Short mmCIF file of C-alpha atoms and ligand atoms in Angstrom, two decimals:
data_model
loop_
_atom_site.label_atom_id
_atom_site.label_comp_id
_atom_site.label_asym_id
_atom_site.label_seq_id
_atom_site.Cartn_x
_atom_site.Cartn_y
_atom_site.Cartn_z
CA MET H 479 9.25 5.70 -10.95
CA SER H 480 7.95 3.07 -11.71
CA GLU H 481 5.53 1.49 -14.54
CA ALA H 482 3.13 0.03 -11.71
CA ALA H 483 1.76 3.90 -11.04
CA ALA H 484 1.04 4.36 -14.26
CA THR H 485 -1.04 1.44 -14.92
CA VAL H 486 -3.14 2.14 -10.81
CA LEU H 487 -4.57 5.28 -11.96
CA SER H 488 -5.92 3.57 -15.52
CA LEU H 489 -7.73 0.89 -13.93
CA PRO H 490 -11.20 2.00 -13.34
CA ALA H 491 -12.08 4.59 -10.51
CA PRO H 492 -12.92 2.73 -8.11
CA PRO H 493 -16.73 3.82 -6.63
CA TRP H 494 -16.90 3.40 -3.28
CA THR H 495 -13.96 5.57 -3.00
CA GLN H 496 -16.49 8.34 -3.65
CA PRO H 497 -17.39 9.75 -0.17
CA GLN H 498 -13.30 10.49 -0.37
CA ARG H 499 -12.89 12.03 -3.76
CA THR H 500 -15.84 14.40 -2.53
CA GLN H 501 -14.54 15.66 0.55
CA LEU H 502 -11.43 16.53 -0.84
CA GLN H 503 -12.37 18.63 -3.58
CA ALA H 504 -14.35 19.95 -1.39
CA ALA H 505 -12.06 20.80 0.41
CA LEU H 506 -9.99 22.10 -2.06
CA ALA H 507 -12.52 23.78 -2.89
CA ALA H 508 -12.23 25.46 0.67
CA GLY H 509 -9.03 26.35 0.49
CA ARG H 510 -8.59 23.62 3.10
CA LEU H 511 -6.74 20.99 2.18
CA PRO H 512 -5.01 19.73 4.22
CA HIS H 513 -0.65 19.52 3.13
CA ALA H 514 -0.54 15.71 4.83
CA LEU H 515 -2.87 12.84 4.08
CA LEU H 516 -3.13 9.39 5.01
CA ILE H 517 -5.12 6.80 3.06
CA HIS H 518 -5.62 3.69 5.61
CA GLU H 519 -6.65 1.77 3.99
CA VAL H 520 -8.15 -2.21 3.47
CA PRO H 521 -5.33 -3.79 1.90
CA GLY H 522 -6.66 -4.26 -2.00
CA SER H 523 -9.00 -1.61 -2.12
CA GLY H 524 -7.66 0.85 -2.82
CA GLY H 525 -5.56 3.59 -1.67
CA GLU H 526 -3.07 4.05 -3.79
CA TRP H 527 -5.86 5.08 -6.75
CA LEU H 528 -6.88 7.20 -3.89
CA ALA H 529 -3.66 8.80 -3.87
CA PHE H 530 -2.78 9.35 -7.27
CA TRP H 531 -6.35 11.21 -7.80
CA ALA H 532 -5.49 12.73 -5.06
CA ALA H 533 -2.59 14.66 -7.07
CA GLN H 534 -4.47 14.44 -10.33
CA LEU H 535 -7.02 17.08 -7.92
CA VAL H 536 -4.42 19.73 -6.80
CA LEU H 537 -1.83 19.50 -10.68
CA CYS H 538 -4.89 19.10 -12.84
CA GLN H 539 -5.84 22.25 -15.24
CA ASN H 540 -8.83 22.49 -15.46
CA ARG H 541 -9.70 23.67 -12.27
CA ALA H 542 -12.89 24.25 -12.98
CA GLN H 543 -13.49 20.91 -13.54
CA ALA H 544 -10.02 18.62 -11.61
CA PRO H 545 -9.25 15.99 -12.38
CA CYS H 546 -10.23 16.50 -15.13
CA GLY H 547 -7.98 13.69 -16.48
CA VAL H 548 -7.18 14.80 -20.33
CA CYS H 549 -5.68 17.86 -19.99
CA SER H 550 -1.30 17.39 -20.08
CA ALA H 551 -0.78 17.20 -16.33
CA CYS H 552 -3.79 14.73 -15.72
CA ARG H 553 -2.55 12.40 -18.20
CA ARG H 554 1.21 13.15 -16.65
CA VAL H 555 0.28 11.68 -13.09
CA GLN H 556 -1.27 8.36 -15.07
CA ALA H 557 1.59 7.76 -17.00
CA ALA H 558 4.04 8.28 -13.78
CA GLN H 559 6.02 11.34 -15.35
CA HIS H 560 4.73 14.22 -14.43
CA PRO H 561 7.57 16.09 -13.08
CA ASP H 562 5.82 18.18 -9.70
CA LEU H 563 4.84 14.49 -8.62
CA TRP H 564 7.39 11.71 -6.71
CA CYS H 565 6.49 8.73 -5.31
CA VAL H 566 8.11 6.88 -3.52
CA ARG H 567 7.59 2.74 -2.31
CA PRO H 568 10.33 0.64 -0.65
CA GLU H 569 13.04 -0.19 -3.45
CA GLU H 570 12.37 -4.53 -3.59
CA GLU H 571 8.81 -5.06 -3.00
CA GLY H 572 8.06 -6.15 0.89
CA ARG H 573 11.50 -4.46 1.87
CA GLN H 574 11.66 -0.91 4.02
CA ILE H 575 11.56 2.63 3.12
CA ARG H 576 15.04 4.09 4.18
CA ILE H 577 15.97 7.06 4.99
CA GLU H 578 17.59 8.71 2.07
CA GLN H 579 14.57 7.95 0.51
CA VAL H 580 12.51 10.48 2.34
CA ARG H 581 16.13 13.01 2.46
CA GLU H 582 15.84 13.54 -1.03
CA LEU H 583 12.41 13.71 -0.82
CA ALA H 584 12.01 16.06 1.50
CA SER H 585 15.08 18.37 -0.57
CA GLU H 586 13.03 18.02 -3.91
CA LEU H 587 9.69 19.01 -2.15
CA ALA H 588 11.92 22.97 -0.56
CA LEU H 589 12.09 23.62 -4.51
CA THR H 590 9.96 25.63 -6.15
CA SER H 591 7.28 23.08 -7.85
CA HIS H 592 8.28 23.48 -12.09
CA GLY H 593 4.72 24.64 -12.73
CA GLY H 594 5.14 26.87 -9.50
CA GLY H 595 1.81 24.80 -8.55
CA TYR H 596 1.47 22.28 -6.19
CA ALA H 597 3.94 20.29 -6.06
CA VAL H 598 2.78 16.21 -4.22
CA ALA H 599 4.62 13.40 -2.61
CA ILE H 600 3.16 9.93 -2.65
CA LEU H 601 4.76 7.34 -0.34
CA SER H 602 3.30 3.35 -0.45
CA PRO H 603 2.86 1.56 1.12
CA ALA H 604 3.61 4.16 4.35
CA ASP H 605 3.62 1.58 6.72
CA ALA H 606 6.86 0.02 5.02
CA LEU H 607 9.34 3.18 6.28
CA ASN H 608 11.33 2.39 8.06
CA ARG H 609 12.05 4.55 11.99
CA PHE H 610 14.99 6.70 11.04
CA ALA H 611 12.68 7.31 7.32
CA ALA H 612 9.54 8.27 9.34
CA ASN H 613 11.63 10.70 11.57
CA ALA H 614 13.25 12.61 8.36
CA LEU H 615 9.56 12.83 6.85
CA LEU H 616 8.84 14.33 10.54
CA LYS H 617 10.25 17.47 9.70
CA THR H 618 8.53 17.64 6.17
CA LEU H 619 5.20 17.13 7.86
CA GLU H 620 6.10 19.61 10.71
CA GLU H 621 7.21 22.74 8.36
CA PRO H 622 5.99 21.46 4.90
CA PRO H 623 6.77 24.41 2.27
CA ARG H 624 3.84 26.14 0.61
CA GLN H 625 1.54 24.25 -2.18
CA ARG H 626 2.97 20.86 -0.55
CA LEU H 627 1.12 16.98 -0.90
CA LEU H 628 2.56 14.89 0.88
CA VAL H 629 -0.17 11.29 0.60
CA LEU H 630 0.78 8.73 3.24
CA VAL H 631 -0.86 5.17 1.95
CA ALA H 632 -1.34 2.35 4.22
CA THR H 633 -2.76 -0.21 5.85
CA GLN H 634 -1.39 -0.66 9.35
CA PRO H 635 -1.41 2.80 10.80
CA SER H 636 -0.16 1.40 14.00
CA ARG H 637 2.81 0.53 12.65
CA LEU H 638 3.84 4.88 11.77
CA PRO H 639 4.99 6.58 15.17
CA PRO H 640 2.28 8.64 16.70
CA THR H 641 3.82 12.27 16.48
CA ILE H 642 3.14 11.02 12.49
CA ARG H 643 0.41 10.06 12.29
CA SER H 644 -0.76 14.10 14.34
CA ARG H 645 0.11 14.90 11.78
CA CYS H 646 -1.71 14.03 8.69
CA GLN H 647 -6.05 13.99 8.10
CA ARG H 648 -6.69 10.59 8.03
CA LEU H 649 -9.05 9.28 4.82
CA PRO H 650 -10.28 6.11 5.60
CA VAL H 651 -10.50 3.46 2.08
CA ARG H 652 -13.15 0.81 3.27
CA ALA H 653 -12.63 -2.37 1.42
CA PRO H 654 -16.65 -3.77 -0.91
CA THR H 655 -19.22 -5.72 -1.20
CA ARG H 656 -18.47 -8.48 -3.03
CA ALA H 657 -20.80 -7.21 -4.89
CA GLU H 658 -18.15 -3.48 -5.61
CA ALA H 659 -15.70 -5.97 -5.90
CA LEU H 660 -17.21 -7.54 -8.86
CA ALA H 661 -18.78 -4.97 -10.40
CA TRP H 662 -15.52 -3.29 -10.73
CA LEU H 663 -13.14 -6.01 -11.78
CA THR H 664 -15.50 -7.34 -14.24
CA GLN H 665 -15.65 -3.31 -15.39
CA ALA H 666 -11.27 -2.83 -15.52
CA ARG H 667 -10.44 -6.60 -16.85
CA GLY H 668 -13.02 -8.25 -18.50
CA ALA H 669 -16.51 -10.20 -16.96
CA ALA H 670 -15.22 -13.94 -18.29
CA LEU H 671 -12.52 -14.39 -15.54
CA PRO H 672 -13.26 -16.84 -12.98
CA TRP H 673 -13.03 -13.80 -10.06
CA GLY H 674 -15.55 -15.02 -7.76
CA ALA H 675 -12.96 -17.70 -7.13
CA ALA H 676 -10.95 -15.45 -6.57
CA LEU H 677 -11.66 -13.41 -4.15
CA ASP H 678 -13.03 -15.83 -1.82
CA GLU H 679 -9.26 -16.40 -1.84
CA LEU H 680 -8.47 -12.94 -1.03
CA GLY H 681 -11.57 -11.41 0.24
CA GLU H 682 -12.73 -8.70 -1.33
CA ALA H 683 -9.39 -7.19 -2.59
CA PRO H 684 -10.38 -6.33 -6.47
CA PHE H 685 -6.32 -4.55 -6.39
CA LEU H 686 -4.92 -7.10 -5.66
CA ALA H 687 -7.16 -8.97 -7.55
CA VAL H 688 -7.34 -7.68 -10.67
CA ALA H 689 -2.53 -7.00 -10.99
CA ALA H 690 -2.66 -11.02 -10.59
CA ASP H 691 -4.28 -13.34 -12.89
CA PRO H 692 -7.09 -14.57 -10.95
CA GLN H 693 -6.48 -18.90 -12.77
CA GLU H 694 -3.46 -18.57 -11.06
CA LEU H 695 -4.94 -16.90 -8.45
CA ALA H 696 -7.55 -19.46 -7.57
CA THR H 697 -4.44 -22.05 -7.55
CA VAL H 698 -2.47 -20.98 -5.49
CA GLY H 699 -5.45 -19.51 -2.80
CA GLU H 700 -6.57 -22.77 -3.19
CA GLU H 701 -3.61 -24.66 -2.46
CA ALA H 702 -3.22 -22.55 0.35
CA ARG H 703 -6.31 -22.85 2.37
CA ARG H 704 -5.53 -26.72 1.93
CA THR H 705 -2.19 -25.91 3.86
CA LEU H 706 -4.00 -24.62 6.18
CA GLU H 707 -6.64 -26.80 7.18
CA ALA H 708 -4.11 -29.31 7.10
CA LEU H 709 -2.66 -27.96 9.65
CA ALA H 710 -5.12 -26.85 11.49
CA GLY H 711 -6.84 -30.55 12.02
CA GLY H 712 -3.18 -31.96 12.82
CA ASN H 713 -1.75 -33.68 10.08
CA GLY H 714 0.09 -30.51 8.38
CA ASP H 715 3.81 -30.92 8.60
CA PRO H 716 4.93 -27.23 9.36
CA VAL H 717 8.75 -27.33 8.32
CA ALA H 718 7.53 -28.69 5.01
CA SER H 719 4.09 -25.72 3.99
CA ALA H 720 6.56 -23.16 5.05
CA GLU H 721 10.02 -23.94 3.13
CA ARG H 722 6.90 -24.42 1.02
CA TRP H 723 5.04 -20.29 1.11
CA ALA H 724 8.49 -18.85 1.11
CA ARG H 725 9.78 -20.09 -1.30
CA ALA H 726 7.33 -17.86 -4.09
CA ALA H 727 4.31 -16.32 -3.66
CA VAL H 728 4.85 -15.01 -0.35
CA PRO H 729 2.83 -11.92 -0.17
CA LEU H 730 0.04 -13.80 -1.97
CA ARG H 731 -0.17 -16.41 -0.22
CA LEU H 732 0.35 -14.13 2.73
CA ARG H 733 -2.98 -12.46 2.57
CA CYS H 734 -4.54 -15.47 1.84
CA PHE H 735 -3.89 -16.68 4.88
CA GLU H 736 -5.33 -13.24 6.78
CA ASN H 737 -8.67 -14.18 5.26
CA TRP H 738 -8.39 -17.26 6.18
CA LEU H 739 -7.78 -17.09 10.26
CA THR H 740 -10.41 -13.72 9.63
CA GLU H 741 -13.10 -16.47 8.43
CA ARG H 742 -11.98 -18.22 11.09
CA ILE H 743 -12.89 -15.29 13.52
CA ARG H 744 -16.54 -14.25 12.76
CA ALA H 745 -17.93 -18.20 12.49
CA GLN H 746 -16.18 -18.06 16.15
CA GLU H 747 -17.92 -14.44 16.10
CA ARG H 748 -21.54 -16.45 15.55
CA GLN H 749 -21.10 -19.93 16.80
CA GLY H 750 -19.78 -18.09 20.60
CA THR H 751 -23.46 -16.09 19.62
CA PHE H 752 -24.66 -20.06 19.35
CA MET H 753 -22.86 -20.80 22.27
CA THR H 754 -24.23 -18.60 24.68
CA GLU H 755 -27.60 -19.40 23.44
CA MET H 756 -27.09 -23.12 23.94
CA ARG H 757 -25.46 -23.28 26.75
CA ALA H 758 -28.44 -22.02 28.71
CA GLY H 759 -29.06 -26.69 29.13
CA PRO H 760 -27.50 -28.70 31.07
CA TYR H 761 -26.26 -31.15 29.30
CA LEU H 762 -24.86 -29.80 26.13
CA SER H 763 -20.96 -30.30 26.20
CA GLU H 764 -18.91 -26.79 24.62
CA PRO H 765 -16.63 -28.59 21.47
CA ALA H 766 -13.33 -26.87 22.11
CA PRO H 767 -12.81 -24.90 18.77
CA VAL H 768 -8.98 -25.63 17.75
CA LEU H 769 -7.95 -21.75 18.54
CA ASN H 770 -9.46 -19.05 20.22
CA ILE H 771 -11.05 -16.10 19.19
CA ARG H 772 -7.53 -14.19 21.23
CA GLU H 773 -5.14 -16.66 19.80
CA LEU H 774 -6.95 -16.41 16.57
CA PHE H 775 -7.25 -12.23 16.41
CA GLY H 776 -2.77 -12.90 17.74
CA LEU H 777 -1.94 -14.38 15.02
CA LEU H 778 -3.62 -12.69 12.28
CA ASP H 779 -1.64 -9.56 13.67
CA GLU H 780 1.22 -11.82 13.16
CA VAL H 781 0.41 -12.51 9.22
CA ARG H 782 0.09 -8.75 8.78
CA GLU H 783 3.19 -7.79 10.47
CA LEU H 784 5.25 -10.76 8.43
CA ARG H 785 3.20 -9.22 5.43
CA ALA H 786 4.41 -5.35 6.22
CA THR H 787 8.02 -6.83 6.80
CA LEU H 788 9.01 -9.59 4.44
CA ASP H 789 12.88 -10.29 4.62
CA VAL H 790 15.89 -11.61 4.21
CA PRO H 791 14.48 -15.99 3.14
CA LEU H 792 15.34 -18.01 5.16
CA ASN H 793 13.44 -15.69 8.07
CA ARG H 794 9.67 -16.17 5.94
CA GLY H 795 10.30 -19.66 6.15
CA VAL H 796 11.21 -19.64 9.98
CA ALA H 797 8.41 -17.34 10.28
CA LEU H 798 6.27 -18.75 9.19
CA GLU H 799 7.32 -22.26 10.08
CA ASP H 800 6.85 -20.97 14.28
CA LEU H 801 3.05 -19.79 13.04
CA PHE H 802 2.40 -22.95 11.37
CA ARG H 803 3.33 -24.65 14.12
CA ARG H 804 0.39 -22.83 16.61
CA LEU H 805 -2.09 -22.96 13.67
CA ALA H 806 -1.96 -26.69 14.71
CA PRO H 807 -4.11 -28.60 18.03
ZN1 ZN K 2290 -6.93 17.72 -15.51
#
């Protein structure tokens, strides 16, 4: 199991996931906990944290106060060393979860758990399951052994086959407000860091911000913004920019791209309302926005798609260049 898993639960509890935690505790107490959860998170909002918390909930030895956070089971989950917890991730960032990984998981889950109770599997990000892996998972979802909890964490559940989605209970995790994100980051890493600037570039994605150097984040984000503004203004070089972006910090830059597009969509929505009111005057000419809202949404989908399927470096460059060309007026 990866080291990253050990750290996510050691971060402070994100207060905006409290309703989901209350819901899961109530379901467990009532014996109605589903065997599969699909945590649909806004990127960076803590979906994986909630997945590990759910693992603690069912594996905790203090039934009355689960998850207590202090029993040996809870501590093992936090350290990602619990014998009845499996975490399945792509073997490399941006790659897919392969069928062999799912088959191995299925055979582990078919065995009796070490502790005689629950066994938990976390698949994160579940939207990285390729089609074959998703099919293999379906068998386990259809006939789950008793006391098994599968937790899928996804930012784009629409990438999963409907057959998978329909067999999981959906648990949405919203983005925190800016104030919630800042308070949480300060609690996690201290106040003396430029969190505001980092969130300006990333959007309200504190779990992405907390893992990065906020100074570097602000620098990369500012550079990403300058590049995008130049391209959208017709002053950029799509080829050179794509080459530069493809070399380093690709997921971070794509996240900045998403945030930049989202800001433009919001701005156009506001402007659209304004223009409708103003158009009553017959002599006002309508300024032509460089990209209409449909094109912005189209680009946003493709940037998310690219982030989810980061492949060989050559393809990244080509895909980025294509997106950059479409920004130009
Ligand atoms: Zn415990």
